[in-house]
Amino acid sequence: MPEVVPALGETDFGPRLLRAVAATLPVASFSIYRTGARPAIFTSGSLGVPDTTRDCWRAYLSGPVQHDRTFRDGETAPLRLCHITAGEVPPEHRAKVYDAHGVRERVSVVEREASADGALFAVNFYRHDGQRPLADGQLADFGEAGALLMALARKHVALAGPAAAPASPAQRLLARCPALTPRELAVCERLLRGMTQEGIAADLGLAVPTVKTYRNRAFGRLGIHFRSELFALVLAPEEGASARG
């Protein structure tokens, strides 16, 4: 992947990496992220399909991440290849992440972090509706390139630093409470924009009482009571932010 190396630490690293992999694998999107107590997505993107990678990430954090066992292939190895099709994913995970965004298959290179929370650093590529299934030979070739892909991803994140993946308000809320549902998160995001409950109802096509219900549920999960506390959660400094990368 010589064309990817010059982009390390740059904004075009992701597109170059995806194009390089898509030249040999029928994949249309990718993501590089970390799970654990402080989940973070570092870069993601799509090629030839609408880019819903950030929506997939939010959906993943809304619940499936807490029970995800799809990275367990060869989990005793420090660096491993994980491959799964949508039909093999648990129902909630499949509905929220795969079926909702036209994802049919995922192939990943995964490495466990040296942290107490058992976090994983994953480089993922996704096949979408309309693309042919991944063949055994392609998976074997991907596995041979796994160490290189992981090294490139790690180096890019280290060079790009925290600016490579600024935590959005939604990401910070989900990092604090992964149990937030997409609707609860949508209401919180709009509260943070200063929207009224009536405005949120109109924007989301909901009744005002329904908006209030989602707000109250979200606030209950977050352990807060007022909009000011919601702002405080989002604006509070992240622990260990200077050491991330």
C-alpha positions as YAML, in Angstrom:
chain: A
units: angstrom
residues:
- id: 1
  name: MET
  ca: [0.00, 0.00, 0.00]
- id: 2
  name: PRO
  ca: [2.64, 2.55, -0.97]
- id: 3
  name: GLU
  ca: [0.03, 5.16, -1.90]
- id: 4
  name: VAL
  ca: [-1.30, 5.18, 1.68]
- id: 5
  name: VAL
  ca: [1.98, 5.87, 3.47]
- id: 6
  name: PRO
  ca: [2.40, 9.55, 2.37]
- id: 7
  name: ALA
  ca: [-1.08, 10.29, 3.79]
- id: 8
  name: LEU
  ca: [-0.25, 9.15, 7.34]
- id: 9
  name: GLY
  ca: [-1.51, 11.79, 9.76]
- id: 10
  name: GLU
  ca: [-3.32, 13.66, 6.97]
- id: 11
  name: THR
  ca: [-7.04, 14.08, 6.25]
- id: 12
  name: ASP
  ca: [-6.89, 11.98, 3.08]
- id: 13
  name: PHE
  ca: [-5.47, 8.91, 4.86]
- id: 14
  name: GLY
  ca: [-8.90, 7.28, 5.22]
- id: 15
  name: PRO
  ca: [-9.99, 7.68, 1.57]
- id: 16
  name: ARG
  ca: [-6.62, 6.41, 0.34]
- id: 17
  name: LEU
  ca: [-6.74, 3.41, 2.63]
- id: 18
  name: LEU
  ca: [-10.27, 2.50, 1.57]
- id: 19
  name: ARG
  ca: [-9.45, 2.83, -2.13]
- id: 20
  name: ALA
  ca: [-6.37, 0.64, -1.71]
- id: 21
  name: VAL
  ca: [-8.33, -2.12, 0.02]
- id: 22
  name: ALA
  ca: [-11.38, -1.80, -2.27]
- id: 23
  name: ALA
  ca: [-9.10, -2.42, -5.26]
- id: 24
  name: THR
  ca: [-8.89, -6.07, -4.17]
- id: 25
  name: LEU
  ca: [-11.90, -6.58, -1.87]
- id: 26
  name: PRO
  ca: [-15.59, -5.86, -2.57]
- id: 27
  name: VAL
  ca: [-15.95, -3.37, 0.30]
- id: 28
  name: ALA
  ca: [-17.50, 0.09, 0.30]
- id: 29
  name: SER
  ca: [-16.85, 1.56, 3.76]
- id: 30
  name: PHE
  ca: [-14.42, 1.39, 6.64]
- id: 31
  name: SER
  ca: [-13.86, 2.54, 10.21]
- id: 32
  name: ILE
  ca: [-11.00, 2.65, 12.67]
- id: 33
  name: TYR
  ca: [-12.14, 2.76, 16.27]
- id: 34
  name: ARG
  ca: [-11.45, 1.80, 19.87]
- id: 35
  name: THR
  ca: [-13.96, 0.20, 22.22]
- id: 36
  name: GLY
  ca: [-13.81, 0.10, 26.02]
- id: 37
  name: ALA
  ca: [-14.58, 2.57, 28.77]
- id: 38
  name: ARG
  ca: [-13.81, 5.54, 26.49]
- id: 39
  name: PRO
  ca: [-14.84, 4.46, 22.98]
- id: 40
  name: ALA
  ca: [-13.58, 6.59, 20.11]
- id: 41
  name: ILE
  ca: [-13.86, 6.50, 16.34]
- id: 42
  name: PHE
  ca: [-10.72, 7.90, 14.73]
- id: 43
  name: THR
  ca: [-11.63, 7.90, 11.06]
- id: 44
  name: SER
  ca: [-14.22, 6.37, 8.75]
- id: 45
  name: GLY
  ca: [-15.67, 6.78, 5.28]
- id: 46
  name: SER
  ca: [-17.38, 5.24, 2.29]
- id: 47
  name: LEU
  ca: [-16.76, 4.72, -1.40]
- id: 48
  name: GLY
  ca: [-19.63, 4.52, -3.91]
- id: 49
  name: VAL
  ca: [-22.37, 4.40, -1.23]
- id: 50
  name: PRO
  ca: [-23.82, 7.04, 1.13]
- id: 51
  name: ASP
  ca: [-21.49, 7.55, 4.07]
- id: 52
  name: THR
  ca: [-23.40, 6.28, 7.12]
- id: 53
  name: THR
  ca: [-20.33, 5.16, 9.05]
- id: 54
  name: ARG
  ca: [-20.86, 7.68, 11.88]
- id: 55
  name: ASP
  ca: [-24.52, 6.68, 12.10]
- id: 56
  name: CYS
  ca: [-23.39, 3.05, 12.37]
- id: 57
  name: TRP
  ca: [-20.98, 4.00, 15.15]
- id: 58
  name: ARG
  ca: [-23.69, 5.80, 17.11]
- id: 59
  name: ALA
  ca: [-26.05, 2.86, 16.64]
- id: 60
  name: TYR
  ca: [-23.31, 0.47, 17.78]
- id: 61
  name: LEU
  ca: [-22.69, 2.49, 20.94]
- id: 62
  name: SER
  ca: [-26.42, 2.70, 21.69]
- id: 63
  name: GLY
  ca: [-26.45, -0.88, 22.93]
- id: 64
  name: PRO
  ca: [-24.80, -3.56, 20.75]
- id: 65
  name: VAL
  ca: [-21.27, -2.69, 21.91]
- id: 66
  name: GLN
  ca: [-22.09, -3.89, 25.41]
- id: 67
  name: HIS
  ca: [-22.76, -7.44, 24.22]
- id: 68
  name: ASP
  ca: [-20.63, -7.63, 21.09]
- id: 69
  name: ARG
  ca: [-18.83, -10.97, 20.72]
- id: 70
  name: THR
  ca: [-18.19, -10.70, 16.98]
- id: 71
  name: PHE
  ca: [-14.49, -9.96, 17.53]
- id: 72
  name: ARG
  ca: [-13.85, -13.21, 19.42]
- id: 73
  name: ASP
  ca: [-12.35, -15.16, 16.47]
- id: 74
  name: GLY
  ca: [-8.88, -16.26, 17.56]
- id: 75
  name: GLU
  ca: [-9.09, -13.97, 20.59]
- id: 76
  name: THR
  ca: [-6.02, -15.52, 22.23]
- id: 77
  name: ALA
  ca: [-3.83, -14.02, 19.50]
- id: 78
  name: PRO
  ca: [-2.57, -10.44, 20.08]
- id: 79
  name: LEU
  ca: [-3.43, -9.48, 16.49]
- id: 80
  name: ARG
  ca: [-6.24, -11.28, 14.75]
- id: 81
  name: LEU
  ca: [-8.46, -11.33, 11.69]
- id: 82
  name: CYS
  ca: [-12.22, -11.32, 12.36]
- id: 83
  name: HIS
  ca: [-14.79, -11.99, 9.66]
- id: 84
  name: ILE
  ca: [-18.56, -12.04, 10.05]
- id: 85
  name: THR
  ca: [-21.67, -11.80, 7.88]
- id: 86
  name: ALA
  ca: [-24.86, -9.96, 8.80]
- id: 87
  name: GLY
  ca: [-26.69, -13.25, 9.32]
- id: 88
  name: GLU
  ca: [-24.25, -14.21, 12.07]
- id: 89
  name: VAL
  ca: [-24.68, -11.00, 14.06]
- id: 90
  name: PRO
  ca: [-27.04, -10.99, 17.09]
- id: 91
  name: PRO
  ca: [-30.52, -9.57, 16.29]
- id: 92
  name: GLU
  ca: [-30.22, -6.14, 17.97]
- id: 93
  name: HIS
  ca: [-26.75, -5.55, 16.53]
- id: 94
  name: ARG
  ca: [-27.85, -6.70, 13.07]
- id: 95
  name: ALA
  ca: [-30.99, -4.53, 13.07]
- id: 96
  name: LYS
  ca: [-29.37, -1.32, 14.35]
- id: 97
  name: VAL
  ca: [-26.04, -1.45, 12.52]
- id: 98
  name: TYR
  ca: [-26.14, -3.88, 9.60]
- id: 99
  name: ASP
  ca: [-29.70, -3.99, 8.25]
- id: 100
  name: ALA
  ca: [-30.36, -0.29, 8.91]
- id: 101
  name: HIS
  ca: [-27.35, 0.74, 6.80]
- id: 102
  name: GLY
  ca: [-27.19, -1.93, 4.12]
- id: 103
  name: VAL
  ca: [-24.11, -3.66, 5.55]
- id: 104
  name: ARG
  ca: [-23.81, -7.35, 4.67]
- id: 105
  name: GLU
  ca: [-20.35, -8.39, 5.82]
- id: 106
  name: ARG
  ca: [-17.41, -7.15, 7.90]
- id: 107
  name: VAL
  ca: [-13.75, -8.06, 7.91]
- id: 108
  name: SER
  ca: [-11.48, -6.61, 10.58]
- id: 109
  name: VAL
  ca: [-7.99, -6.60, 11.99]
- id: 110
  name: VAL
  ca: [-8.24, -6.36, 15.77]
- id: 111
  name: GLU
  ca: [-5.74, -5.83, 18.56]
- id: 112
  name: ARG
  ca: [-6.45, -5.80, 22.29]
- id: 113
  name: GLU
  ca: [-5.33, -2.65, 24.09]
- id: 114
  name: ALA
  ca: [-3.05, -2.82, 27.11]
- id: 115
  name: SER
  ca: [-5.74, -1.40, 29.39]
- id: 116
  name: ALA
  ca: [-7.75, -2.61, 32.35]
- id: 117
  name: ASP
  ca: [-11.07, -2.22, 30.52]
- id: 118
  name: GLY
  ca: [-10.20, -4.77, 27.81]
- id: 119
  name: ALA
  ca: [-10.55, -2.21, 25.02]
- id: 120
  name: LEU
  ca: [-10.06, -3.28, 21.40]
- id: 121
  name: PHE
  ca: [-8.47, -1.29, 18.57]
- id: 122
  name: ALA
  ca: [-10.13, -2.34, 15.31]
- id: 123
  name: VAL
  ca: [-9.60, -1.62, 11.62]
- id: 124
  name: ASN
  ca: [-12.83, -2.60, 9.85]
- id: 125
  name: PHE
  ca: [-13.99, -2.87, 6.24]
- id: 126
  name: TYR
  ca: [-17.60, -3.47, 5.24]
- id: 127
  name: ARG
  ca: [-19.33, -5.05, 2.26]
- id: 128
  name: HIS
  ca: [-22.67, -3.47, 1.39]
- id: 129
  name: ASP
  ca: [-25.85, -4.50, -0.43]
- id: 130
  name: GLY
  ca: [-25.20, -5.19, -4.11]
- id: 131
  name: GLN
  ca: [-21.56, -6.19, -3.66]
- id: 132
  name: ARG
  ca: [-20.44, -9.76, -4.15]
- id: 133
  name: PRO
  ca: [-19.54, -11.76, -1.02]
- id: 134
  name: LEU
  ca: [-15.94, -11.93, 0.10]
- id: 135
  name: ALA
  ca: [-14.19, -15.04, -1.22]
- id: 136
  name: ASP
  ca: [-11.90, -17.30, 0.80]
- id: 137
  name: GLY
  ca: [-8.88, -16.25, -1.22]
- id: 138
  name: GLN
  ca: [-9.64, -12.58, -0.62]
- id: 139
  name: LEU
  ca: [-9.97, -13.18, 3.10]
- id: 140
  name: ALA
  ca: [-6.64, -14.99, 3.10]
- id: 141
  name: ASP
  ca: [-4.97, -12.08, 1.30]
- id: 142
  name: PHE
  ca: [-6.54, -9.64, 3.75]
- id: 143
  name: GLY
  ca: [-5.23, -11.70, 6.65]
- id: 144
  name: GLU
  ca: [-1.70, -11.56, 5.24]
- id: 145
  name: ALA
  ca: [-1.94, -7.76, 5.09]
- id: 146
  name: GLY
  ca: [-3.40, -7.53, 8.60]
- id: 147
  name: ALA
  ca: [-0.21, -6.58, 10.40]
- id: 148
  name: LEU
  ca: [0.52, -3.85, 7.84]
- id: 149
  name: LEU
  ca: [-3.03, -2.47, 8.08]
- id: 150
  name: MET
  ca: [-2.81, -2.35, 11.86]
- id: 151
  name: ALA
  ca: [0.59, -0.65, 11.76]
- id: 152
  name: LEU
  ca: [-0.67, 1.97, 9.30]
- id: 153
  name: ALA
  ca: [-3.79, 2.66, 11.37]
- id: 154
  name: ARG
  ca: [-1.84, 2.96, 14.62]
- id: 155
  name: LYS
  ca: [0.73, 5.27, 13.04]
- id: 156
  name: HIS
  ca: [-1.96, 7.47, 11.50]
- id: 157
  name: VAL
  ca: [-3.80, 7.87, 14.81]
- id: 158
  name: ALA
  ca: [-0.54, 8.67, 16.61]
- id: 159
  name: LEU
  ca: [0.46, 11.29, 14.03]
- id: 160
  name: ALA
  ca: [-2.97, 12.85, 13.68]
- id: 161
  name: GLY
  ca: [-3.39, 13.12, 17.45]
- id: 162
  name: PRO
  ca: [-6.65, 14.04, 19.20]
- id: 163
  name: ALA
  ca: [-7.68, 16.26, 16.27]
- id: 164
  name: ALA
  ca: [-8.13, 13.15, 14.13]
- id: 165
  name: ALA
  ca: [-11.28, 12.27, 16.01]
- id: 166
  name: PRO
  ca: [-12.76, 15.12, 18.04]
- id: 167
  name: ALA
  ca: [-15.47, 13.74, 20.25]
- id: 168
  name: SER
  ca: [-18.83, 15.09, 19.17]
- id: 169
  name: PRO
  ca: [-21.50, 15.81, 21.81]
- id: 170
  name: ALA
  ca: [-23.24, 12.58, 20.79]
- id: 171
  name: GLN
  ca: [-20.04, 10.56, 21.16]
- id: 172
  name: ARG
  ca: [-19.35, 12.05, 24.58]
- id: 173
  name: LEU
  ca: [-22.86, 11.27, 25.77]
- id: 174
  name: LEU
  ca: [-22.64, 7.72, 24.44]
- id: 175
  name: ALA
  ca: [-19.22, 7.25, 25.99]
- id: 176
  name: ARG
  ca: [-20.78, 8.17, 29.35]
- id: 177
  name: CYS
  ca: [-23.93, 6.11, 28.79]
- id: 178
  name: PRO
  ca: [-23.88, 3.58, 25.90]
- id: 179
  name: ALA
  ca: [-27.45, 2.58, 26.80]
- id: 180
  name: LEU
  ca: [-28.88, 5.79, 25.30]
- id: 181
  name: THR
  ca: [-31.20, 4.90, 22.44]
- id: 182
  name: PRO
  ca: [-30.98, 6.67, 19.05]
- id: 183
  name: ARG
  ca: [-34.17, 8.65, 19.81]
- id: 184
  name: GLU
  ca: [-32.96, 9.68, 23.27]
- id: 185
  name: LEU
  ca: [-29.66, 10.74, 21.76]
- id: 186
  name: ALA
  ca: [-31.42, 12.69, 18.98]
- id: 187
  name: VAL
  ca: [-33.45, 14.62, 21.56]
- id: 188
  name: CYS
  ca: [-30.34, 15.37, 23.65]
- id: 189
  name: GLU
  ca: [-28.43, 16.60, 20.60]
- id: 190
  name: ARG
  ca: [-31.23, 19.04, 19.78]
- id: 191
  name: LEU
  ca: [-31.48, 20.23, 23.36]
- id: 192
  name: LEU
  ca: [-27.76, 21.02, 23.14]
- id: 193
  name: ARG
  ca: [-28.46, 23.09, 20.02]
- id: 194
  name: GLY
  ca: [-30.88, 25.21, 22.05]
- id: 195
  name: MET
  ca: [-34.05, 23.86, 20.44]
- id: 196
  name: THR
  ca: [-37.32, 23.94, 22.34]
- id: 197
  name: GLN
  ca: [-39.31, 20.79, 22.96]
- id: 198
  name: GLU
  ca: [-41.84, 21.99, 20.39]
- id: 199
  name: GLY
  ca: [-39.06, 22.55, 17.86]
- id: 200
  name: ILE
  ca: [-37.62, 19.10, 18.53]
- id: 201
  name: ALA
  ca: [-41.05, 17.54, 18.09]
- id: 202
  name: ALA
  ca: [-41.46, 19.24, 14.71]
- id: 203
  name: ASP
  ca: [-37.93, 18.35, 13.62]
- id: 204
  name: LEU
  ca: [-38.25, 14.66, 14.52]
- id: 205
  name: GLY
  ca: [-41.91, 14.28, 13.57]
- id: 206
  name: LEU
  ca: [-42.95, 13.42, 17.13]
- id: 207
  name: ALA
  ca: [-45.55, 14.64, 19.58]
- id: 208
  name: VAL
  ca: [-44.34, 16.99, 22.31]
- id: 209
  name: PRO
  ca: [-45.22, 14.50, 25.10]
- id: 210
  name: THR
  ca: [-43.14, 11.87, 23.29]
- id: 211
  name: VAL
  ca: [-40.18, 14.25, 23.19]
- id: 212
  name: LYS
  ca: [-40.57, 14.83, 26.91]
- id: 213
  name: THR
  ca: [-40.58, 11.07, 27.49]
- id: 214
  name: TYR
  ca: [-37.35, 10.59, 25.54]
- id: 215
  name: ARG
  ca: [-35.78, 13.54, 27.36]
- id: 216
  name: ASN
  ca: [-36.73, 12.19, 30.76]
- id: 217
  name: ARG
  ca: [-35.47, 8.71, 29.92]
- id: 218
  name: ALA
  ca: [-32.17, 10.11, 28.64]
- id: 219
  name: PHE
  ca: [-31.73, 12.33, 31.68]
- id: 220
  name: GLY
  ca: [-32.50, 9.36, 33.94]
- id: 221
  name: ARG
  ca: [-29.85, 7.24, 32.24]
- id: 222
  name: LEU
  ca: [-27.33, 10.10, 32.49]
- id: 223
  name: GLY
  ca: [-28.15, 10.80, 36.12]
- id: 224
  name: ILE
  ca: [-29.16, 14.43, 35.52]
- id: 225
  name: HIS
  ca: [-32.31, 16.55, 35.82]
- id: 226
  name: PHE
  ca: [-31.74, 19.79, 33.90]
- id: 227
  name: ARG
  ca: [-30.56, 20.94, 30.48]
- id: 228
  name: SER
  ca: [-27.72, 22.85, 32.16]
- id: 229
  name: GLU
  ca: [-26.40, 19.55, 33.50]
- id: 230
  name: LEU
  ca: [-26.51, 18.11, 30.00]
- id: 231
  name: PHE
  ca: [-24.29, 20.95, 28.78]
- id: 232
  name: ALA
  ca: [-21.95, 20.36, 31.71]
- id: 233
  name: LEU
  ca: [-21.56, 16.69, 30.78]
- id: 234
  name: VAL
  ca: [-20.63, 17.54, 27.20]
- id: 235
  name: LEU
  ca: [-18.30, 20.42, 28.07]
- id: 236
  name: ALA
  ca: [-16.45, 18.69, 30.92]
- id: 237
  name: PRO
  ca: [-12.78, 17.88, 30.11]
- id: 238
  name: GLU
  ca: [-12.24, 14.26, 29.07]
- id: 239
  name: GLU
  ca: [-10.11, 12.20, 31.41]
- id: 240
  name: GLY
  ca: [-6.84, 11.21, 29.83]
- id: 241
  name: ALA
  ca: [-7.51, 13.33, 26.76]
- id: 242
  name: SER
  ca: [-3.89, 14.39, 26.44]
- id: 243
  name: ALA
  ca: [-2.73, 10.78, 26.41]
- id: 244
  name: ARG
  ca: [-5.05, 9.60, 23.66]
- id: 245
  name: GLY
  ca: [-3.91, 8.78, 20.18]
...
